[in-house]
Short mmCIF file of C-alpha atoms in Angstrom, two decimals:
data_model
loop_
_atom_site.label_atom_id
_atom_site.label_comp_id
_atom_site.label_asym_id
_atom_site.label_seq_id
_atom_site.Cartn_x
_atom_site.Cartn_y
_atom_site.Cartn_z
CA MET A 1 86.30 165.24 106.56
CA ASP A 2 88.03 162.96 105.06
CA SER A 3 85.22 159.79 104.37
CA LEU A 4 86.22 157.80 107.85
CA ILE A 5 84.97 160.46 109.80
CA THR A 6 82.07 160.81 107.31
CA ALA A 7 81.08 157.79 107.53
CA ALA A 8 81.58 157.75 111.03
CA ALA A 9 78.91 160.55 111.98
CA ARG A 10 76.65 159.43 109.20
CA ALA A 11 76.31 155.45 111.11
CA LEU A 12 75.83 157.53 114.38
CA ALA A 13 73.45 159.98 113.20
CA ALA A 14 71.91 156.53 111.99
CA GLY A 15 71.79 154.84 115.31
CA ASP A 16 74.75 152.66 114.80
CA PRO A 17 77.79 153.11 117.04
CA LEU A 18 78.86 149.88 116.23
CA GLY A 19 79.50 150.72 112.75
CA ALA A 20 80.73 154.34 113.71
CA LEU A 21 84.05 152.64 116.09
CA LYS A 22 83.86 149.70 113.48
CA ARG A 23 85.48 153.52 111.45
CA VAL A 24 87.57 155.42 114.52
CA ALA A 25 87.87 152.81 116.96
CA LEU A 26 91.83 152.88 116.93
CA ARG A 27 92.45 156.83 115.84
CA ASP A 28 93.25 159.52 118.35
CA ASP A 29 92.58 162.61 116.88
CA ALA A 30 90.23 165.62 118.23
CA PRO A 31 87.26 164.45 115.58
CA ALA A 32 87.99 159.97 116.17
CA LEU A 33 87.80 160.78 119.96
CA ALA A 34 84.84 163.29 119.88
CA LEU A 35 83.33 160.52 117.55
CA ARG A 36 83.74 157.86 119.69
CA GLY A 37 83.14 158.93 122.80
CA ILE A 38 79.37 160.21 121.32
CA ALA A 39 79.25 156.00 120.07
CA MET A 40 80.99 154.44 123.67
CA ALA A 41 77.58 156.80 125.30
CA GLN A 42 74.99 154.96 123.13
CA LEU A 43 76.10 151.87 123.83
CA GLY A 44 75.56 152.78 127.28
CA ASP A 45 79.59 153.36 128.94
CA LEU A 46 79.54 156.49 129.90
CA VAL A 47 82.39 157.00 132.42
CA ARG A 48 84.47 155.96 129.49
CA ALA A 49 82.33 158.04 126.86
CA LYS A 50 82.61 161.37 129.31
CA ALA A 51 86.75 160.96 129.14
CA LEU A 52 87.13 160.97 125.66
CA LEU A 53 84.50 164.10 125.12
CA LYS A 54 87.33 165.99 127.28
CA SER A 55 90.05 164.71 124.98
CA ALA A 56 88.38 165.34 122.52
CA ALA A 57 86.82 169.22 123.41
CA ARG A 58 90.99 170.06 124.43
CA ALA A 59 91.96 168.14 120.87
CA PHE A 60 90.20 170.42 118.97
CA GLY A 61 91.89 174.16 117.75
CA PRO A 62 90.87 177.64 119.43
CA LYS A 63 89.88 178.28 115.87
CA GLU A 64 88.06 174.80 116.20
CA ALA A 65 84.38 177.07 118.80
CA VAL A 66 81.95 174.27 117.08
CA ALA A 67 83.33 171.52 117.46
CA ARG A 68 84.44 172.30 120.78
CA ALA A 69 80.83 173.42 121.63
CA ARG A 70 79.26 170.18 120.22
CA CYS A 71 81.48 168.15 122.26
CA VAL A 72 79.88 170.34 125.42
CA VAL A 73 76.18 169.37 123.49
CA ALA A 74 77.17 165.27 123.26
CA GLU A 75 79.24 165.61 127.44
CA ALA A 76 75.65 167.45 128.30
CA GLU A 77 73.56 164.70 127.05
CA ILE A 78 75.70 162.25 128.84
CA ALA A 79 74.76 163.87 132.21
CA LEU A 80 71.81 163.96 132.09
CA VAL A 81 71.25 160.56 131.04
CA SER A 82 73.93 160.40 134.64
CA ARG A 83 71.44 162.64 136.17
CA ASP A 84 74.66 164.47 136.69
CA LEU A 85 71.81 167.59 137.80
CA GLY A 86 74.75 169.81 139.64
CA TRP A 87 76.92 169.97 135.97
CA PRO A 88 76.35 173.23 134.82
CA ALA A 89 73.65 174.74 132.68
CA LYS A 90 75.14 177.84 131.46
CA ALA A 91 78.02 175.90 129.67
CA LEU A 92 75.53 174.30 127.57
CA ASP A 93 73.25 177.58 127.20
CA ALA A 94 76.99 178.75 125.62
CA ALA A 95 77.97 176.21 123.52
CA ARG A 96 73.90 176.67 122.05
CA ALA A 97 74.65 179.96 121.46
CA THR A 98 78.01 178.80 119.03
CA LEU A 99 76.07 176.84 117.18
CA GLU A 100 73.20 179.32 116.04
CA LYS A 101 76.49 181.56 115.97
CA HIS A 102 78.06 179.12 113.01
CA GLY A 103 74.48 178.34 111.66
CA ASP A 104 74.84 174.87 113.12
CA ARG A 105 70.86 174.83 112.99
CA ILE A 106 70.67 170.23 114.14
CA ASN A 107 72.99 170.32 117.41
CA ALA A 108 71.70 173.92 118.59
CA ALA A 109 68.47 172.41 118.03
CA HIS A 110 69.76 169.26 120.42
CA ALA A 111 71.48 171.41 122.39
CA ARG A 112 68.02 173.72 123.36
CA ASN A 113 65.87 169.75 123.83
CA LEU A 114 68.89 169.27 126.20
CA GLU A 115 67.79 173.14 128.51
CA VAL A 116 64.63 171.34 128.93
CA ARG A 117 64.26 167.55 129.33
CA ARG A 118 67.14 169.29 132.72
CA LEU A 119 64.50 171.67 132.98
CA LEU A 120 61.40 169.32 133.11
CA LEU A 121 63.41 167.62 135.21
CA ILE A 122 63.66 169.84 137.78
CA GLY A 123 60.20 171.22 137.47
CA ARG A 124 60.91 174.05 136.23
CA LEU A 125 57.91 173.86 133.45
CA ASP A 126 57.96 178.36 132.34
CA GLU A 127 61.51 178.23 131.43
CA ALA A 128 60.81 175.00 129.47
CA GLU A 129 58.46 176.78 128.18
CA ARG A 130 59.98 179.89 127.17
CA THR A 131 63.12 178.23 125.88
CA LEU A 132 60.48 175.63 123.38
CA ALA A 133 58.59 178.94 122.84
CA GLY A 134 59.01 180.22 119.41
CA PHE A 135 60.79 177.52 117.51
CA ASP A 136 60.01 175.73 114.72
CA PRO A 137 60.96 173.06 114.60
CA ALA A 138 59.88 171.58 110.44
CA PRO A 139 63.28 172.21 109.46
CA LEU A 140 64.88 169.77 111.15
CA PRO A 141 66.05 166.01 110.34
CA PRO A 142 63.38 163.67 111.58
CA ALA A 143 65.70 162.16 115.02
CA SER A 144 65.91 166.15 115.75
CA ARG A 145 61.97 166.24 115.39
CA VAL A 146 61.87 163.68 117.30
CA ALA A 147 63.72 165.47 120.26
CA HIS A 148 61.97 168.12 120.06
CA GLU A 149 58.52 166.92 120.02
CA LEU A 150 59.51 164.62 123.35
CA ALA A 151 60.57 167.83 124.42
CA VAL A 152 57.16 169.81 124.03
CA ALA A 153 54.99 166.95 124.73
CA GLY A 154 56.63 166.82 128.14
CA VAL A 155 55.91 170.25 129.41
CA ALA A 156 51.92 169.53 127.95
CA MET A 157 51.40 166.74 130.54
CA ARG A 158 52.96 168.73 132.97
CA ARG A 159 51.21 171.52 132.47
CA LEU A 160 47.95 168.89 132.72
CA GLN A 161 46.93 169.89 127.94
CA THR A 162 46.74 166.60 126.96
CA LYS A 163 45.73 166.98 123.76
CA ALA A 164 48.55 169.03 123.07
CA ALA A 165 50.34 166.70 124.81
CA ARG A 166 48.83 163.60 122.80
CA ALA A 167 49.57 165.59 119.51
CA ALA A 168 52.97 166.58 120.77
CA LEU A 169 53.15 162.35 120.80
CA ALA A 170 51.29 162.05 117.53
CA ARG A 171 54.20 164.03 115.69
CA ALA A 172 57.14 162.48 117.78
CA GLU A 173 56.02 159.48 116.15
CA HIS A 174 55.23 160.21 112.36
CA ALA A 175 58.75 161.34 113.03
CA ALA A 176 60.26 158.70 115.14
CA ARG A 177 58.69 156.41 111.56
CA ASP A 178 60.54 158.64 108.79
CA ALA A 179 64.30 158.39 111.52
CA HIS A 180 64.29 154.36 110.78
CA ILE A 181 65.39 154.55 113.95
CA PRO A 182 64.71 151.77 116.43
CA ALA A 183 65.84 153.59 119.50
CA LEU A 184 63.42 156.39 119.13
CA THR A 185 60.50 154.63 118.13
CA ALA A 186 61.56 152.63 121.83
CA GLU A 187 61.14 156.41 123.68
CA VAL A 188 58.14 157.30 121.83
CA GLU A 189 56.15 154.21 123.01
CA SER A 190 57.29 154.48 126.09
CA ALA A 191 56.72 158.58 126.39
CA SER A 192 52.84 157.47 124.66
CA LEU A 193 52.32 155.59 128.20
CA VAL A 194 52.40 157.61 130.42
CA MET A 195 48.56 158.90 128.76
CA ASN A 196 47.33 155.57 129.33
CA THR A 197 48.80 154.52 133.00
CA PRO A 198 46.19 155.93 136.13
CA ALA A 199 48.89 158.68 137.65
CA ALA A 200 46.74 159.37 140.59
CA ARG A 201 43.41 157.88 142.49
CA LEU A 202 39.86 159.29 142.91
CA ILE A 203 38.47 159.24 146.92
CA ALA A 204 35.46 160.94 146.94
CA ARG A 205 32.02 159.19 149.08
CA GLY A 206 33.41 157.14 149.86
CA GLU A 207 34.48 154.79 147.02
CA GLU A 208 37.93 155.12 145.50
CA ARG A 209 39.08 154.92 141.38
CA PRO A 210 42.62 155.36 138.99
CA LEU A 211 42.61 158.60 136.92
CA LEU A 212 44.75 158.47 133.83
CA LEU A 213 46.16 162.50 132.79
CA ASP A 214 42.89 163.20 130.78
CA ASP A 215 40.98 162.54 133.90
CA VAL A 216 43.00 164.93 136.64
CA GLU A 217 43.14 167.91 133.69
CA ALA A 218 39.11 167.82 133.60
CA LEU A 219 39.09 166.81 137.19
CA LEU A 220 41.21 170.05 137.52
CA ALA A 221 38.62 172.12 135.24
CA SER A 222 35.30 170.15 137.20
CA GLY A 223 34.23 173.20 139.22
CA ALA A 224 35.21 171.10 141.97
CA LEU A 225 36.36 171.65 145.38
CA VAL A 226 39.97 169.47 144.99
CA VAL A 227 41.74 168.16 147.76
CA ASP A 228 45.15 167.61 145.97
CA ALA A 229 47.40 164.94 148.12
CA CYS A 230 50.16 165.16 144.49
CA ARG A 231 51.19 168.46 146.10
CA ASN A 232 49.28 169.66 149.81
CA VAL A 233 46.92 171.61 147.97
CA VAL A 234 42.62 172.93 148.52
CA ARG A 235 41.70 174.30 144.87
CA VAL A 236 38.40 174.92 143.36
CA ALA A 237 38.80 176.86 139.86
CA GLY A 238 41.74 179.28 139.48
CA THR A 239 41.35 179.39 143.41
CA VAL A 240 44.48 177.48 144.79
CA VAL A 241 45.20 178.01 148.88
CA SER A 242 48.55 175.94 149.32
CA LEU A 243 49.38 173.93 152.40
CA ALA A 244 53.14 172.52 151.24
CA THR A 245 54.26 173.99 154.38
CA ARG A 246 51.46 172.86 156.82
CA PRO A 247 51.84 169.19 157.03
CA VAL A 248 49.21 168.55 160.21
CA LEU A 249 46.36 171.54 158.38
CA PHE A 250 47.30 169.48 155.34
CA ALA A 251 46.58 165.49 156.89
CA LEU A 252 43.88 167.21 158.54
CA ALA A 253 42.18 168.19 154.64
CA ARG A 254 42.30 164.76 153.45
CA ALA A 255 40.83 163.48 156.47
CA LEU A 256 37.44 165.96 156.18
CA GLY A 257 37.97 165.86 152.96
CA GLU A 258 37.39 161.29 152.18
CA ALA A 259 34.33 161.10 154.88
CA TRP A 260 32.62 164.39 152.86
CA PRO A 261 29.94 164.92 153.19
CA ALA A 262 29.67 163.03 156.15
CA ASP A 263 31.97 163.94 159.18
CA VAL A 264 34.98 162.86 160.87
CA PRO A 265 34.73 161.09 165.08
CA ARG A 266 38.20 163.36 166.62
CA SER A 267 39.68 160.07 167.71
CA THR A 268 40.01 159.37 163.77
CA LEU A 269 42.03 163.26 163.02
CA VAL A 270 43.44 163.11 165.58
CA ALA A 271 45.21 159.74 164.41
CA ARG A 272 45.94 160.70 161.40
CA ALA A 273 47.39 164.79 161.91
CA PHE A 274 49.42 163.94 165.00
CA GLY A 275 49.73 160.23 164.87
CA GLY A 276 48.52 159.55 168.62
CA LYS A 277 46.31 156.52 169.09
CA HIS A 278 44.05 157.61 171.90
CA ALA A 279 42.84 160.94 171.60
CA ASP A 280 43.19 162.52 175.78
CA GLU A 281 41.89 166.18 176.89
CA SER A 282 45.85 167.73 175.37
CA HIS A 283 45.42 165.95 171.62
CA ARG A 284 41.59 166.97 171.75
CA ALA A 285 42.58 170.94 172.68
CA ARG A 286 45.32 170.31 169.98
CA LEU A 287 43.05 169.67 167.59
CA ARG A 288 40.90 172.57 167.77
CA VAL A 289 43.53 174.31 167.63
CA GLU A 290 44.31 173.10 163.96
CA ALA A 291 40.94 172.66 162.78
CA GLY A 292 40.87 176.71 163.59
CA ARG A 293 43.94 177.80 161.67
CA LEU A 294 42.47 174.99 159.16
CA ARG A 295 39.69 176.96 158.82
CA VAL A 296 41.41 180.46 158.60
CA GLU A 297 43.47 178.84 155.91
CA LEU A 298 40.33 177.63 153.70
CA ARG A 299 38.26 181.05 154.41
CA SER A 300 37.32 181.51 150.39
CA LEU A 301 36.76 177.62 149.47
CA ALA A 302 34.99 176.09 151.88
CA ASP A 303 34.16 175.94 155.99
CA VAL A 304 35.34 174.36 158.38
CA SER A 305 33.39 172.91 160.72
CA ALA A 306 32.49 171.25 163.83
CA THR A 307 30.01 168.62 164.98
CA LYS A 308 28.57 166.15 167.80
CA ARG A 309 32.07 163.88 167.38
CA GLY A 310 34.44 165.90 165.22
CA PHE A 311 34.75 168.03 162.25
CA ALA A 312 33.83 168.00 159.38
CA LEU A 313 34.16 170.34 155.75
CA LYS A 314 31.63 171.88 153.43
CA PRO A 315 32.15 173.98 150.68
CA ARG A 316 31.27 177.02 149.49
CA CYS A 317 30.51 177.28 146.65
CA ALA A 318 31.45 173.73 145.06
CA ARG A 319 28.33 171.31 143.95
CA ASP A 320 30.76 168.52 145.05
CA LEU A 321 34.34 167.26 146.75
CA ALA A 322 36.53 165.23 145.34
CA VAL A 323 40.71 163.66 146.62
CA LEU A 324 43.57 163.55 144.99
CA ALA A 325 45.24 161.14 145.52
CA PRO A 326 48.52 159.45 143.90
CA PRO A 327 48.19 156.12 143.07
CA VAL A 328 49.90 154.19 145.67
CA ASP A 329 50.52 155.96 149.04
CA GLU A 330 53.99 156.45 150.55
CA GLN A 331 56.32 157.91 153.22
CA HIS A 332 58.58 158.62 150.26
CA ALA A 333 57.30 158.54 147.35
CA ALA A 334 58.19 161.71 145.16
CA VAL A 335 62.13 160.30 146.16
CA LEU A 336 60.65 157.22 144.88
CA ALA A 337 58.94 158.53 141.65
CA PHE A 338 61.63 160.02 140.26
CA LEU A 339 63.89 156.32 140.41
CA ALA A 340 61.33 154.50 139.14
CA ASP A 341 62.04 156.06 135.66
CA GLY A 342 65.19 153.77 135.67
CA GLU A 343 67.79 155.80 135.86
CA SER A 344 70.67 155.29 138.56
CA TRP A 345 71.08 158.79 141.15
CA SER A 346 72.92 160.43 143.23
CA SER A 347 71.65 161.77 146.50
CA SER A 348 72.30 165.05 144.99
CA ALA A 349 71.17 165.09 142.33
CA LEU A 350 67.71 163.93 143.10
CA ALA A 351 67.69 167.14 146.35
CA ILE A 352 68.04 169.21 143.59
CA ALA A 353 64.80 167.44 141.50
CA LEU A 354 62.97 167.15 144.55
CA GLY A 355 63.93 171.13 146.00
CA ALA A 356 64.73 169.19 148.21
CA SER A 357 68.07 169.63 151.66
CA PRO A 358 70.82 166.94 150.43
CA ARG A 359 70.05 165.22 154.00
CA THR A 360 66.43 164.68 153.40
CA VAL A 361 67.27 162.95 150.71
CA GLN A 362 70.18 160.93 151.39
CA ARG A 363 68.03 159.82 155.48
CA ALA A 364 64.64 158.47 153.23
CA LEU A 365 66.60 156.81 150.92
CA GLU A 366 68.60 155.74 153.53
CA GLN A 367 64.48 154.11 155.32
CA LEU A 368 63.55 153.68 151.23
CA ALA A 369 66.38 151.15 151.16
CA ALA A 370 66.70 149.03 154.53
CA ALA A 371 62.75 148.52 153.52
CA GLY A 372 64.67 146.81 150.07
CA LYS A 373 62.30 149.18 147.46
CA VAL A 374 65.53 150.71 146.96
CA GLN A 375 69.31 150.00 145.96
CA PHE A 376 72.84 151.76 145.55
CA TYR A 377 75.84 150.53 144.37
CA GLY A 378 79.07 152.53 144.85
CA ARG A 379 80.61 154.26 147.34
CA GLY A 380 80.95 158.38 148.59
CA ARG A 381 80.57 161.02 145.84
CA ALA A 382 79.96 158.50 143.56
CA ARG A 383 77.05 156.31 144.90
CA ARG A 384 73.92 156.52 142.33
CA TRP A 385 70.53 155.34 143.54
CA MET A 386 68.41 153.70 141.77
CA THR A 387 65.24 150.64 141.89
CA PRO A 388 63.46 149.38 138.75
CA PRO A 389 60.61 151.22 137.97
CA VAL A 390 57.37 150.08 139.40
CA PRO A 391 54.00 148.77 137.61
CA GLY A 392 51.46 151.17 138.40
CA PHE A 393 53.77 153.56 140.33
CA PRO A 394 53.07 157.04 139.83
CA THR A 395 54.73 158.76 137.49
CA ILE A 396 57.58 162.20 137.71
CA LEU A 397 54.61 164.27 136.17
CA LEU A 398 52.65 165.42 138.90
CA LEU A 399 55.25 165.82 141.39
CA PRO A 400 57.72 168.18 140.58
CA GLY A 401 55.78 171.10 138.87
CA PRO A 402 52.90 173.69 139.37
CA LEU A 403 49.34 173.54 137.43
CA PRO A 404 48.14 176.57 136.22
CA GLY A 405 47.23 179.15 139.51
CA ASP A 406 49.13 177.92 141.78
#
């Protein structure tokens, strides 16, 4: 490899894309195209970067499998940053296998971290953990160790394993200092903010207060009966009853949980569950039916009993009851939570991440746009949606994946 290519590669590794471009900006050979593509990606011109990397992959000869694999990894990173979740994940897996086969441990580790980040976005925590399992980052250079530890922290946060998350973030911070790359330091600081930002609200005995991730972990381990409005489940210890596909039943459970230990008037329950302004006889009859269904669903955790003015929820074994709610109640909270990361998303990528139909997501985006809460640019398939980060808005941490025991 000639000296200019080597110097450009070192500049990119040190986080200096302009220094790299000064050395290869006028060259069109395959290595220069690849380095120019990575430099443009670091500068934020993702469209140009993607085109350059595709050209580089085509320009490398059939015997240059490692170079082509590196281009695939760089394309995968661009796809992840631009939230192109439909990008073929199998291509990244094949590239990682090629890099491992040829002993390129650093780029193989980078490919592994990209796989994990994508899996975290779409809530596939078990697969993310398996991808990371047994991998030792110690021999990697500092910049690669940062990426690995951030991936480990991301899994731990979503599992509500806050001690493990803090340990991984501390290791990432130490590696970022060793790397002397300001962008990496900023990324670690941004990830660490999550640990000190309210992740949910606790509603209990007529009062509410914000909870950090540590508090959420402690609540779920406390043995209290928890009506979890972040995932639409009711849980105590290791027993979980999902009402995610039963919105009426969960609305009743949440209303009863928020009022506990008091009961809730029938008129209030009708309004919360059915949207009715007045509880007529038909509403009362329907309420009795739905309350009976909720009683059956929660029979192992709590009893739903009728009172003179309505219904009450009574835990069977737990001594306490609380409602765990998102920091901000919003009709399309899950969509806004993903957009709050500051990246631009296509509606199809949001559908993949949320596990919802594209049309459902599109309707949600249109309603949010009409309310002035999101904005878009582009047309057709090129349309992207985004919103400025909202202080205090729920992160995606409590949205995409199950907790232990789910």
